[in-house]
Amino acid sequence: MKITNVKTIVTCPGRNYVVVKIETDEGLSGVGDATLNGRELAVAEILKEHIAPLLHGKDPDQIEDIWQHIFRGSYWRGGPVLMTALAGIDMALWDIKAKKANLPLYSLLGGKSRDKVLCYTHVSGRDFAEVKENALKYMEQGYKALRFQVGIPGCKGTYGIENIDSNNLPFVEEWEPRPYLQTIPKLFEYLRAELGTDLEMLHDVHERLTPVEAKILAKELEPYQLFFLEDPLRPEHKESFRIIRQGAAIPIAMGELFNTKWDCLTLFEEQLIDYIRCDLSHIGGLTEAKKIANWAEVYHVKTAWHGPPDISPIAHLANVHLDLAVTNFGIQEQCAFAPEVRDVFSAQPLFNDGYLSVAEVPGLGCEVDEAAAAKYPYRRSYLPVSRRKDGTVQDW
Ligand code: EZ4
Ligand code: CO
């Protein structure tokens, strides 16, 4: 089999997505997700101009070789733009391989280790009561795990609380650590009292704290037994996680801003985290994520792959195929998509009573309707920017 065409499809059914479609001389094709929120056209251009020409005539069976060729063979390596482009190629190649074998993708990744995968979704609110009301709706749908964010008094546009996308320029949020650190432990005290002890509860710090602030928060959250505390620190200095680890008995999750397996090195080897939550679309796809999952197993680290609405159903399906296969699966982040997404993408993971699964069909299980995709043209969009009250740029 030979690759005859590598298409890049940019579409905006509710929000922007970048799809890679690889076609072959045998008529089989595969799709991958190459969406990088707020950097969509940079990825599309690297795919069209620099990567697609390398693949024509190649055997799509040779995924590892193609992966290494794009990653190392071109000398310049890594970073979110290149690794997202590589992820799109990688997923599309796995899709072709599984379709050719006439097997669901999870089968090629080792086969099912479980029947279904525990998932969580995002719950937020302007105040504690609104968070609780929203949580009850999800619990009625069967959710057994929920991630909680809440409005912080005196701050503006706090993460997870309101629609912060702008088509023109980034929305500027205002954030301060003191009210945040005072509010979050009280939120979980309230939620445990109101919602009980069975529900798994999670919280995303979104890289906003300093190591000692994170240690204080982790310690104060101990009594509420969170499933995990997500992304407490910026991703650059991994040794900082030692400070949190030594200070609190609370599971720590990290990884959505990582771009290669080497980002996991210190965190794994020093056992500084409990859940690795890389984004399959930003870390070079299934090939790299499978290696990370297998390596994590050695250190008792479980998986919790990133699953936000700003990556497409293709990446969400890739998540669940890998979740079904690896032995050290932890939990899967899951989100509702805009209704228009169904016009373009034929499938999403199947939700039932708090768990996800995939349809028993060959490949990843998703086709992309190119004519429908063309009806939703790209719209420029930015992630928000967060600033302290004095104007200093702060991690969002
Ligand atoms: O803010 O994917 O855990 N999920 C997250 C996400 C990220 C977005 C950034 O594009 O932190 O909602
Ligand atoms: Co997150």
CSV table of N, CA, C and O in Angstrom, one decimal, residues 69-120:
chain,number,residue,atom,x,y,z
A,69,HIS,N,10.9,9.8,11.2
A,69,HIS,CA,11.4,10.6,10.0
A,69,HIS,C,10.9,12.1,10.2
A,69,HIS,O,11.7,13.0,10.0
A,70,ILE,N,9.6,12.2,10.6
A,70,ILE,CA,9.1,13.6,10.8
A,70,ILE,C,9.7,14.2,12.0
A,70,ILE,O,10.1,15.4,12.0
A,71,PHE,N,9.9,13.4,13.1
A,71,PHE,CA,10.4,14.0,14.4
A,71,PHE,C,11.9,14.3,14.3
A,71,PHE,O,12.3,15.4,14.6
A,72,ARG,N,12.7,13.3,14.0
A,72,ARG,CA,14.1,13.5,14.0
A,72,ARG,C,14.7,13.8,12.7
A,72,ARG,O,15.8,14.4,12.6
A,73,GLY,N,14.1,13.2,11.7
A,73,GLY,CA,14.7,13.2,10.3
A,73,GLY,C,14.8,14.6,9.8
A,73,GLY,O,15.6,14.9,8.9
A,74,SER,N,13.9,15.5,10.3
A,74,SER,CA,14.0,16.9,9.7
A,74,SER,C,14.8,17.8,10.6
A,74,SER,O,14.8,19.0,10.4
A,75,TYR,N,15.5,17.3,11.6
A,75,TYR,CA,16.4,18.0,12.5
A,75,TYR,C,15.7,18.8,13.5
A,75,TYR,O,15.9,18.7,14.7
A,76,TRP,N,14.9,19.8,13.1
A,76,TRP,CA,14.1,20.6,14.0
A,76,TRP,C,13.0,19.8,14.5
A,76,TRP,O,12.2,19.2,13.8
A,77,ARG,N,12.9,19.7,15.9
A,77,ARG,CA,12.0,18.7,16.5
A,77,ARG,C,11.2,19.4,17.6
A,77,ARG,O,11.7,20.3,18.2
A,78,GLY,N,10.1,18.8,18.0
A,78,GLY,CA,9.4,19.1,19.2
A,78,GLY,C,8.6,20.4,19.0
A,78,GLY,O,8.4,21.0,18.0
A,79,GLY,N,8.0,20.8,20.2
A,79,GLY,CA,7.2,22.0,20.2
A,79,GLY,C,5.8,21.7,19.9
A,79,GLY,O,5.5,20.7,19.2
A,80,PRO,N,4.8,22.5,20.3
A,80,PRO,CA,3.4,22.1,20.1
A,80,PRO,C,3.0,22.1,18.7
A,80,PRO,O,2.2,21.2,18.3
A,81,VAL,N,3.5,23.0,17.8
A,81,VAL,CA,3.0,23.0,16.4
A,81,VAL,C,3.4,21.8,15.7
A,81,VAL,O,2.6,21.1,15.1
A,82,LEU,N,4.7,21.5,15.7
A,82,LEU,CA,5.2,20.3,15.0
A,82,LEU,C,4.6,19.0,15.6
A,82,LEU,O,4.2,18.1,14.9
A,83,MET,N,4.5,18.9,16.9
A,83,MET,CA,4.0,17.7,17.5
A,83,MET,C,2.5,17.4,17.3
A,83,MET,O,2.0,16.3,17.3
A,84,THR,N,1.8,18.5,17.1
A,84,THR,CA,0.4,18.4,16.8
A,84,THR,C,0.2,18.0,15.3
A,84,THR,O,-0.6,17.1,15.0
A,85,ALA,N,1.0,18.5,14.5
A,85,ALA,CA,1.0,18.1,13.1
A,85,ALA,C,1.3,16.6,13.0
A,85,ALA,O,0.7,15.8,12.3
A,86,LEU,N,2.4,16.2,13.7
A,86,LEU,CA,2.8,14.8,13.7
A,86,LEU,C,1.7,13.9,14.3
A,86,LEU,O,1.5,12.8,13.8
A,87,ALA,N,1.0,14.4,15.3
A,87,ALA,CA,-0.1,13.6,15.9
A,87,ALA,C,-1.2,13.3,14.9
A,87,ALA,O,-1.8,12.2,14.8
A,88,GLY,N,-1.5,14.3,14.1
A,88,GLY,CA,-2.6,14.2,13.0
A,88,GLY,C,-2.2,13.1,12.0
A,88,GLY,O,-3.0,12.2,11.7
A,89,ILE,N,-0.9,13.1,11.6
A,89,ILE,CA,-0.4,12.0,10.7
A,89,ILE,C,-0.4,10.7,11.4
A,89,ILE,O,-0.9,9.7,10.8
A,90,ASP,N,0.1,10.6,12.6
A,90,ASP,CA,0.2,9.4,13.3
A,90,ASP,C,-1.2,8.7,13.5
A,90,ASP,O,-1.4,7.5,13.3
A,91,MET,N,-2.2,9.5,14.0
A,91,MET,CA,-3.5,8.9,14.2
A,91,MET,C,-4.1,8.4,12.8
A,91,MET,O,-4.8,7.3,12.8
A,92,ALA,N,-3.9,9.2,11.8
A,92,ALA,CA,-4.5,8.7,10.5
A,92,ALA,C,-3.8,7.4,10.0
A,92,ALA,O,-4.5,6.6,9.4
A,93,LEU,N,-2.5,7.3,10.3
A,93,LEU,CA,-1.8,6.0,9.9
A,93,LEU,C,-2.3,4.8,10.7
A,93,LEU,O,-2.5,3.7,10.2
A,94,TRP,N,-2.6,5.0,12.0
A,94,TRP,CA,-3.1,4.0,12.9
A,94,TRP,C,-4.5,3.6,12.4
A,94,TRP,O,-4.9,2.4,12.4
A,95,ASP,N,-5.3,4.6,12.0
A,95,ASP,CA,-6.6,4.4,11.5
A,95,ASP,C,-6.6,3.5,10.2
A,95,ASP,O,-7.3,2.5,10.1
A,96,ILE,N,-5.7,3.8,9.3
A,96,ILE,CA,-5.5,3.0,8.1
A,96,ILE,C,-5.1,1.5,8.5
A,96,ILE,O,-5.6,0.6,8.0
A,97,LYS,N,-4.1,1.4,9.4
A,97,LYS,CA,-3.6,0.1,9.8
A,97,LYS,C,-4.7,-0.8,10.3
A,97,LYS,O,-4.9,-1.9,10.0
A,98,ALA,N,-5.5,-0.2,11.2
A,98,ALA,CA,-6.6,-0.9,11.8
A,98,ALA,C,-7.7,-1.3,10.8
A,98,ALA,O,-8.3,-2.3,10.8
A,99,LYS,N,-8.0,-0.3,9.9
A,99,LYS,CA,-9.0,-0.6,8.9
A,99,LYS,C,-8.5,-1.7,8.0
A,99,LYS,O,-9.3,-2.6,7.6
A,100,LYS,N,-7.3,-1.7,7.6
A,100,LYS,CA,-6.7,-2.8,6.7
A,100,LYS,C,-6.8,-4.1,7.5
A,100,LYS,O,-7.1,-5.1,6.8
A,101,ALA,N,-6.6,-4.1,8.8
A,101,ALA,CA,-6.6,-5.4,9.5
A,101,ALA,C,-8.1,-5.8,9.8
A,101,ALA,O,-8.4,-6.8,10.3
A,102,ASN,N,-9.0,-4.8,9.5
A,102,ASN,CA,-10.4,-5.0,9.8
A,102,ASN,C,-10.7,-5.2,11.3
A,102,ASN,O,-11.6,-6.0,11.7
A,103,LEU,N,-10.0,-4.4,12.1
A,103,LEU,CA,-10.1,-4.5,13.5
A,103,LEU,C,-10.3,-3.1,14.1
A,103,LEU,O,-9.8,-2.2,13.6
A,104,PRO,N,-11.1,-3.0,15.3
A,104,PRO,CA,-11.1,-1.8,16.0
A,104,PRO,C,-9.6,-1.4,16.4
A,104,PRO,O,-8.9,-2.4,16.8
A,105,LEU,N,-9.3,-0.2,16.5
A,105,LEU,CA,-7.9,0.2,16.8
A,105,LEU,C,-7.4,-0.4,18.1
A,105,LEU,O,-6.3,-0.8,18.3
A,106,TYR,N,-8.3,-0.4,19.2
A,106,TYR,CA,-7.9,-0.9,20.5
A,106,TYR,C,-7.2,-2.3,20.4
A,106,TYR,O,-6.4,-2.7,21.1
A,107,SER,N,-7.7,-3.1,19.4
A,107,SER,CA,-7.2,-4.5,19.2
A,107,SER,C,-5.7,-4.5,18.8
A,107,SER,O,-5.0,-5.3,19.3
A,108,LEU,N,-5.3,-3.5,18.0
A,108,LEU,CA,-3.9,-3.4,17.6
A,108,LEU,C,-3.1,-2.9,18.7
A,108,LEU,O,-1.8,-3.0,18.7
A,109,LEU,N,-3.7,-2.2,19.7
A,109,LEU,CA,-2.9,-1.6,20.8
A,109,LEU,C,-2.7,-2.6,21.9
A,109,LEU,O,-2.2,-2.3,23.0
A,110,GLY,N,-3.2,-3.8,21.7
A,110,GLY,CA,-3.0,-4.9,22.7
A,110,GLY,C,-4.3,-5.6,23.1
A,110,GLY,O,-4.4,-6.5,23.9
A,111,GLY,N,-5.4,-5.0,22.6
A,111,GLY,CA,-6.8,-5.6,22.9
A,111,GLY,C,-7.3,-5.0,24.2
A,111,GLY,O,-6.6,-4.3,25.0
A,112,LYS,N,-8.6,-5.3,24.5
A,112,LYS,CA,-9.2,-4.7,25.6
A,112,LYS,C,-8.7,-5.2,27.0
A,112,LYS,O,-8.7,-6.4,27.2
A,113,SER,N,-8.3,-4.3,27.8
A,113,SER,CA,-8.0,-4.6,29.2
A,113,SER,C,-9.3,-4.4,30.1
A,113,SER,O,-9.3,-4.8,31.3
A,114,ARG,N,-10.3,-3.8,29.6
A,114,ARG,CA,-11.5,-3.5,30.3
A,114,ARG,C,-12.7,-3.3,29.3
A,114,ARG,O,-12.4,-3.1,28.1
A,115,ASP,N,-13.9,-3.3,29.8
A,115,ASP,CA,-15.1,-3.2,28.9
A,115,ASP,C,-15.4,-1.8,28.6
A,115,ASP,O,-16.0,-1.5,27.6
A,116,LYS,N,-15.1,-0.9,29.5
A,116,LYS,CA,-15.6,0.5,29.4
A,116,LYS,C,-14.6,1.3,30.3
A,116,LYS,O,-13.9,0.8,31.2
A,117,VAL,N,-14.6,2.7,30.1
A,117,VAL,CA,-13.6,3.5,30.8
A,117,VAL,C,-14.3,4.6,31.6
A,117,VAL,O,-15.2,5.3,31.0
A,118,LEU,N,-13.9,4.7,32.8
A,118,LEU,CA,-14.5,5.8,33.7
A,118,LEU,C,-14.2,7.1,33.1
A,118,LEU,O,-13.0,7.4,32.8
A,119,CYS,N,-15.2,8.0,33.1
A,119,CYS,CA,-14.9,9.4,32.6
A,119,CYS,C,-15.4,10.4,33.6
A,119,CYS,O,-16.2,10.2,34.5
A,120,TYR,N,-14.8,11.7,33.4
A,120,TYR,CA,-15.3,12.8,34.1
A,120,TYR,C,-15.5,14.0,33.2
A,120,TYR,O,-14.9,14.0,32.1
